[in-house]
PDB file of C-alpha atoms in Angstrom:
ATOM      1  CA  UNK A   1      14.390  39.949  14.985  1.00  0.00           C
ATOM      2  CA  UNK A   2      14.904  43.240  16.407  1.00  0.00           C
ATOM      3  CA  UNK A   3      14.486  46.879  14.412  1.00  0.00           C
ATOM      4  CA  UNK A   4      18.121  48.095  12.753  1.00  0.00           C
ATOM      5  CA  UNK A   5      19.115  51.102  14.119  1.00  0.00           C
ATOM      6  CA  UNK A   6      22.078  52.250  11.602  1.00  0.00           C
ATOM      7  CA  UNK A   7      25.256  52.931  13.500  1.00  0.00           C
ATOM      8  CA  UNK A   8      25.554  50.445  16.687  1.00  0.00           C
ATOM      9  CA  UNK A   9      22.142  48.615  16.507  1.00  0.00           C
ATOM     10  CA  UNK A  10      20.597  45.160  17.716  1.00  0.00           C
ATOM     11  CA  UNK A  11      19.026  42.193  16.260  1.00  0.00           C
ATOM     12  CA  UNK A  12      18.259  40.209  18.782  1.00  0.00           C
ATOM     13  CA  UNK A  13      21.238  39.035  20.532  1.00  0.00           C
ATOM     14  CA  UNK A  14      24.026  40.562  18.137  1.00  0.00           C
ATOM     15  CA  UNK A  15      25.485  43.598  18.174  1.00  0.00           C
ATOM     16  CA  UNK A  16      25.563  45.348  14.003  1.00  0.00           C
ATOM     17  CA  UNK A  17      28.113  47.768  13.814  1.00  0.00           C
ATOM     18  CA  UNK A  18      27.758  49.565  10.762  1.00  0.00           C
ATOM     19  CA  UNK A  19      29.220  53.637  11.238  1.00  0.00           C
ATOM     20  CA  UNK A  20      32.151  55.372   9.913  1.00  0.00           C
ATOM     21  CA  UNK A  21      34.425  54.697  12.700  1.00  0.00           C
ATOM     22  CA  UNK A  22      34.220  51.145  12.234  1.00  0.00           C
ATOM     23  CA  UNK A  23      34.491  51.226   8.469  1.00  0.00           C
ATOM     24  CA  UNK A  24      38.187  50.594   7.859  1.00  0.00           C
ATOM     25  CA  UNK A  25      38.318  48.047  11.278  1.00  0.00           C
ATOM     26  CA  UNK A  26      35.341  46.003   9.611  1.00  0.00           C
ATOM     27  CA  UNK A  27      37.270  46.175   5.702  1.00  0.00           C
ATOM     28  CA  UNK A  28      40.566  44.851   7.211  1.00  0.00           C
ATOM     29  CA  UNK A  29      38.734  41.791   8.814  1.00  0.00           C
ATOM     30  CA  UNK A  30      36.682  41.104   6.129  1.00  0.00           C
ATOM     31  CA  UNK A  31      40.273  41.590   3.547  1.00  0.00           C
ATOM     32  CA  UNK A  32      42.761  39.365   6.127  1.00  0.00           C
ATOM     33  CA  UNK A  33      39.885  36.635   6.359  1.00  0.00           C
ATOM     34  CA  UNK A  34      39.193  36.475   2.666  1.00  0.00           C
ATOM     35  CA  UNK A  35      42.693  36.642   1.950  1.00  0.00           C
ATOM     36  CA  UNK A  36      41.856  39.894  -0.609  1.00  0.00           C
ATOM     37  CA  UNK A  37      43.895  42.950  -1.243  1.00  0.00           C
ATOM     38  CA  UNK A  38      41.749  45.022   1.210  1.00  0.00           C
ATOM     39  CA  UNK A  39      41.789  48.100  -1.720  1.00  0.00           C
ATOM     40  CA  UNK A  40      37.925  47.817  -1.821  1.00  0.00           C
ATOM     41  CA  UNK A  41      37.166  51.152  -3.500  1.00  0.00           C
ATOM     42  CA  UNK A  42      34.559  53.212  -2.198  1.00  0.00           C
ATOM     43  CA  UNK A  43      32.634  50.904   0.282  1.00  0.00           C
ATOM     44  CA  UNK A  44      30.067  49.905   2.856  1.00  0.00           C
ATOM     45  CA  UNK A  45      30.882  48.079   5.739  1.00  0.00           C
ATOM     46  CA  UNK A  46      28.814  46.323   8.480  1.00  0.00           C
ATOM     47  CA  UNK A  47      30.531  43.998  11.255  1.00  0.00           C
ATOM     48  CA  UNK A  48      29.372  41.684  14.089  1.00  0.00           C
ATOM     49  CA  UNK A  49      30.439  41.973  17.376  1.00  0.00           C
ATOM     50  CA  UNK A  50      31.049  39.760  20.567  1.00  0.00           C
ATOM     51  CA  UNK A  51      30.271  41.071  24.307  1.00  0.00           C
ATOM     52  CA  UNK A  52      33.858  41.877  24.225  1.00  0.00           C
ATOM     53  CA  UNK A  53      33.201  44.207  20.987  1.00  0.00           C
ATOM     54  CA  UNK A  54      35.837  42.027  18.961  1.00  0.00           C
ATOM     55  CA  UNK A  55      34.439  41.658  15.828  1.00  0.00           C
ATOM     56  CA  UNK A  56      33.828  38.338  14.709  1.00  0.00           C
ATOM     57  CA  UNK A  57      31.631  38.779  11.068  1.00  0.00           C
ATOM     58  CA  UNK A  58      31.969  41.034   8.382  1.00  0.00           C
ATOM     59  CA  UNK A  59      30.574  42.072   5.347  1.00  0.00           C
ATOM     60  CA  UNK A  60      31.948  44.996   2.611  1.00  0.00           C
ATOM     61  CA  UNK A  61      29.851  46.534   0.025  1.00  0.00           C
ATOM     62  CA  UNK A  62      31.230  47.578  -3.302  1.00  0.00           C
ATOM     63  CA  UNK A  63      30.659  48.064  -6.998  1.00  0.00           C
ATOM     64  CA  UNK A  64      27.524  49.833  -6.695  1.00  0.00           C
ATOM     65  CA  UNK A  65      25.527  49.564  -9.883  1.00  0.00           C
ATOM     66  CA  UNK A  66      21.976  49.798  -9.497  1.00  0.00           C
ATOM     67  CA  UNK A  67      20.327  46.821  -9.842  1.00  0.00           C
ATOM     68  CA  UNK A  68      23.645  45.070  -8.419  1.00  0.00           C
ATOM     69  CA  UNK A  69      26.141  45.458  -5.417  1.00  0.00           C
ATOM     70  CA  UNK A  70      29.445  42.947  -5.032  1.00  0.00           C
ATOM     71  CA  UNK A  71      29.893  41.476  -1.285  1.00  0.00           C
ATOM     72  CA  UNK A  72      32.870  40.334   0.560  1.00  0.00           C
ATOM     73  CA  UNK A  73      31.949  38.534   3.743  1.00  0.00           C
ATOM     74  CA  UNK A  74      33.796  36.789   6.503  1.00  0.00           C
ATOM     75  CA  UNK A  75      32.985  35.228   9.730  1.00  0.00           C
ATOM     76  CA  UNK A  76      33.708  33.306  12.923  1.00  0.00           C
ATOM     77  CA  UNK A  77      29.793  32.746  13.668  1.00  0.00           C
ATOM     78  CA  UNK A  78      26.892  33.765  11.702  1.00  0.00           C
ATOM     79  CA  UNK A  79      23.788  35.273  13.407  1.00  0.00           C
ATOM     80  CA  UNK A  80      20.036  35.223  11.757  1.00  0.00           C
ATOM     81  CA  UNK A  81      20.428  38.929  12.784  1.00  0.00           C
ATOM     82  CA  UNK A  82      23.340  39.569  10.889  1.00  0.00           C
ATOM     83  CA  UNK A  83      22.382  38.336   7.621  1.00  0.00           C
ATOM     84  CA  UNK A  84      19.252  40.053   8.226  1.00  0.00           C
ATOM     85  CA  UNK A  85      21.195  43.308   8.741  1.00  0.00           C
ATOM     86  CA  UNK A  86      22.968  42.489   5.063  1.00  0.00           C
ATOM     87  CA  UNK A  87      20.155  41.829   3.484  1.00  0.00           C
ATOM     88  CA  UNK A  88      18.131  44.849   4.617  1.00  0.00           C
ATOM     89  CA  UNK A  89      21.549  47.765   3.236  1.00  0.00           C
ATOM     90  CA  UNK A  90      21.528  45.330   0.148  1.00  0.00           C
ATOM     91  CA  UNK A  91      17.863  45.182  -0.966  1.00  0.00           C
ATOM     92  CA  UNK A  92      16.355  47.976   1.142  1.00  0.00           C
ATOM     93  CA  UNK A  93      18.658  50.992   2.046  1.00  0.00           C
ATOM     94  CA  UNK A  94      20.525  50.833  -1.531  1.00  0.00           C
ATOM     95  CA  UNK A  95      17.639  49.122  -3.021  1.00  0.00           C
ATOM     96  CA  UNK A  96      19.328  46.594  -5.688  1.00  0.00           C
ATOM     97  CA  UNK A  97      18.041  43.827  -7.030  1.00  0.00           C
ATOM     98  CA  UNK A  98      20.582  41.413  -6.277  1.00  0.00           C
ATOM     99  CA  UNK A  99      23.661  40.319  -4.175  1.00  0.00           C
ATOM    100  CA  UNK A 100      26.813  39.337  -6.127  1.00  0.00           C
ATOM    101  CA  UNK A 101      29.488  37.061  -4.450  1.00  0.00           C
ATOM    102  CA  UNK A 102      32.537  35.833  -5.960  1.00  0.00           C
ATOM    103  CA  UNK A 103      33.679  33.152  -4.226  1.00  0.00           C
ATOM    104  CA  UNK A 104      37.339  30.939  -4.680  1.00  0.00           C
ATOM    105  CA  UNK A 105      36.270  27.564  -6.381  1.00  0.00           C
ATOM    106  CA  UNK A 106      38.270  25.675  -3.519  1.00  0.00           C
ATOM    107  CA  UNK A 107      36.053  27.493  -0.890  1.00  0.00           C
ATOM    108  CA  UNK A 108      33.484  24.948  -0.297  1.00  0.00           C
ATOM    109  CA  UNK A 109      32.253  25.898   2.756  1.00  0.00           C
ATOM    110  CA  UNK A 110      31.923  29.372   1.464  1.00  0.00           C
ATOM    111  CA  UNK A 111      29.878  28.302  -1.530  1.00  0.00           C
ATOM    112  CA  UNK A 112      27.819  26.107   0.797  1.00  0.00           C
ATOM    113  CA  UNK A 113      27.150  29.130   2.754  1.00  0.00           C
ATOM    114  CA  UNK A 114      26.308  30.846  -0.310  1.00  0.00           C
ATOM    115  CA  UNK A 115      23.846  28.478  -1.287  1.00  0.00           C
ATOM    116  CA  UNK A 116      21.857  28.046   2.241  1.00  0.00           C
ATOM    117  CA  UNK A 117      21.807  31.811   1.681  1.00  0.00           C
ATOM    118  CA  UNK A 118      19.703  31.117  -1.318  1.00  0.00           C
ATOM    119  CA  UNK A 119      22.355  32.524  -3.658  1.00  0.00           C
ATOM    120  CA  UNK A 120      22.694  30.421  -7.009  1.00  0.00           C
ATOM    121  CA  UNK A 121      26.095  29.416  -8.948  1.00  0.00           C
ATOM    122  CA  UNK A 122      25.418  31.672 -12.515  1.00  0.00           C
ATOM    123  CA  UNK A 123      29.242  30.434 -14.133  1.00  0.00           C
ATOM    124  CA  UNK A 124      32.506  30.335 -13.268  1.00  0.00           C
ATOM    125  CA  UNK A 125      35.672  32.443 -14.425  1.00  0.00           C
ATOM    126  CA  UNK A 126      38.770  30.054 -15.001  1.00  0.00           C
ATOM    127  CA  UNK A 127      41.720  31.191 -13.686  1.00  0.00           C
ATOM    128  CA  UNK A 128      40.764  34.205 -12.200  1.00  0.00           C
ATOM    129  CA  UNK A 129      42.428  33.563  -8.797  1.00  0.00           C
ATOM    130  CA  UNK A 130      45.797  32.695  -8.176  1.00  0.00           C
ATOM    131  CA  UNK A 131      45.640  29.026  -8.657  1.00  0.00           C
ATOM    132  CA  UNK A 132      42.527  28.823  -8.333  1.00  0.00           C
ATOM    133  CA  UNK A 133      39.072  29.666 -10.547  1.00  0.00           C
ATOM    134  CA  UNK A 134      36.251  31.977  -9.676  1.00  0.00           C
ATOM    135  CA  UNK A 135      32.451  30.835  -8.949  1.00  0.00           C
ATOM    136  CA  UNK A 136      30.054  33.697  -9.469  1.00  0.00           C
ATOM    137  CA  UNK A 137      27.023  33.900  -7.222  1.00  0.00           C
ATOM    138  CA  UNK A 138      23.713  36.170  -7.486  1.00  0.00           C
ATOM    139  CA  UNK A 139      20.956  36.863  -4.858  1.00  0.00           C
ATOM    140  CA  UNK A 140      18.119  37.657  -6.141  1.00  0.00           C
ATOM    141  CA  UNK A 141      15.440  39.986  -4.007  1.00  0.00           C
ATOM    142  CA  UNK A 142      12.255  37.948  -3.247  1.00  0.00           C
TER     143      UNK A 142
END
């Protein structure tokens, strides 16, 4: 894995954008592809993009309470060097503790993804979704 650089860095292969002028590009993607309202709050964003600068991964930060942050993520393909680039604002830059995803009960794959991640199922909230209940996931830093 390569060094993060802040604004348009590498890891490896991928391209992490994470600057202001992406922000709002990164929160719609992330919103239209996790089928959320998009009204996120005061938030961090950090997308993936392809050779043709299309993004194609997304994560958004919110609910900052040290020890905890909330993350929204979406995406087309995955790369080693983009969860590496979540993990490093997460636990490193805004130093929490842990990583918490809520993720739509119906969403397998998601809460497979979740899991591979390392992230563990703490309870669910019934009927929190529109027709649908709510899985709450935690990350702990290692």
């Amino acid at each position: 894995m390569g060094q993060y650089h802040g604004g348009l860095g590498g890891w490896g292969d991928s391209l992490i954008l994470s600057d202001q002028s992406y922000k709002e590009v990164i929160a719609r993607y992330v919103a239209r592809n996790t089928q959320t309202s998009g009204d996120f709050g005061q938030y961090v964003a950090i997308g993936l993009v392809n050779e043709d600068r299309e993004i194609v991964a997304g994560a958004v930060f919110k609910c900052y309470s040290n020890p905890n942050i909330l993350m929204h993520i979406a995406a087309e393909i995955v790369t080693p060097g983009f969860i590496s680039a979540l993990m490093h604002y997460a636990f490193i830059q805004a130093d929490c503790k842990r990583i918490t995803g809520l993720i739509h009960k119906k969403n397998k794959a998601s809460r497979k993804f979740a899991e591979k991640l390392g992230a563990r199922l703490e309870g669910t909230m019934r009927e929190a979704a529109p027709n649908d209940d709510v899985c709450v996931y935690g990350l702990m830093k290692s």
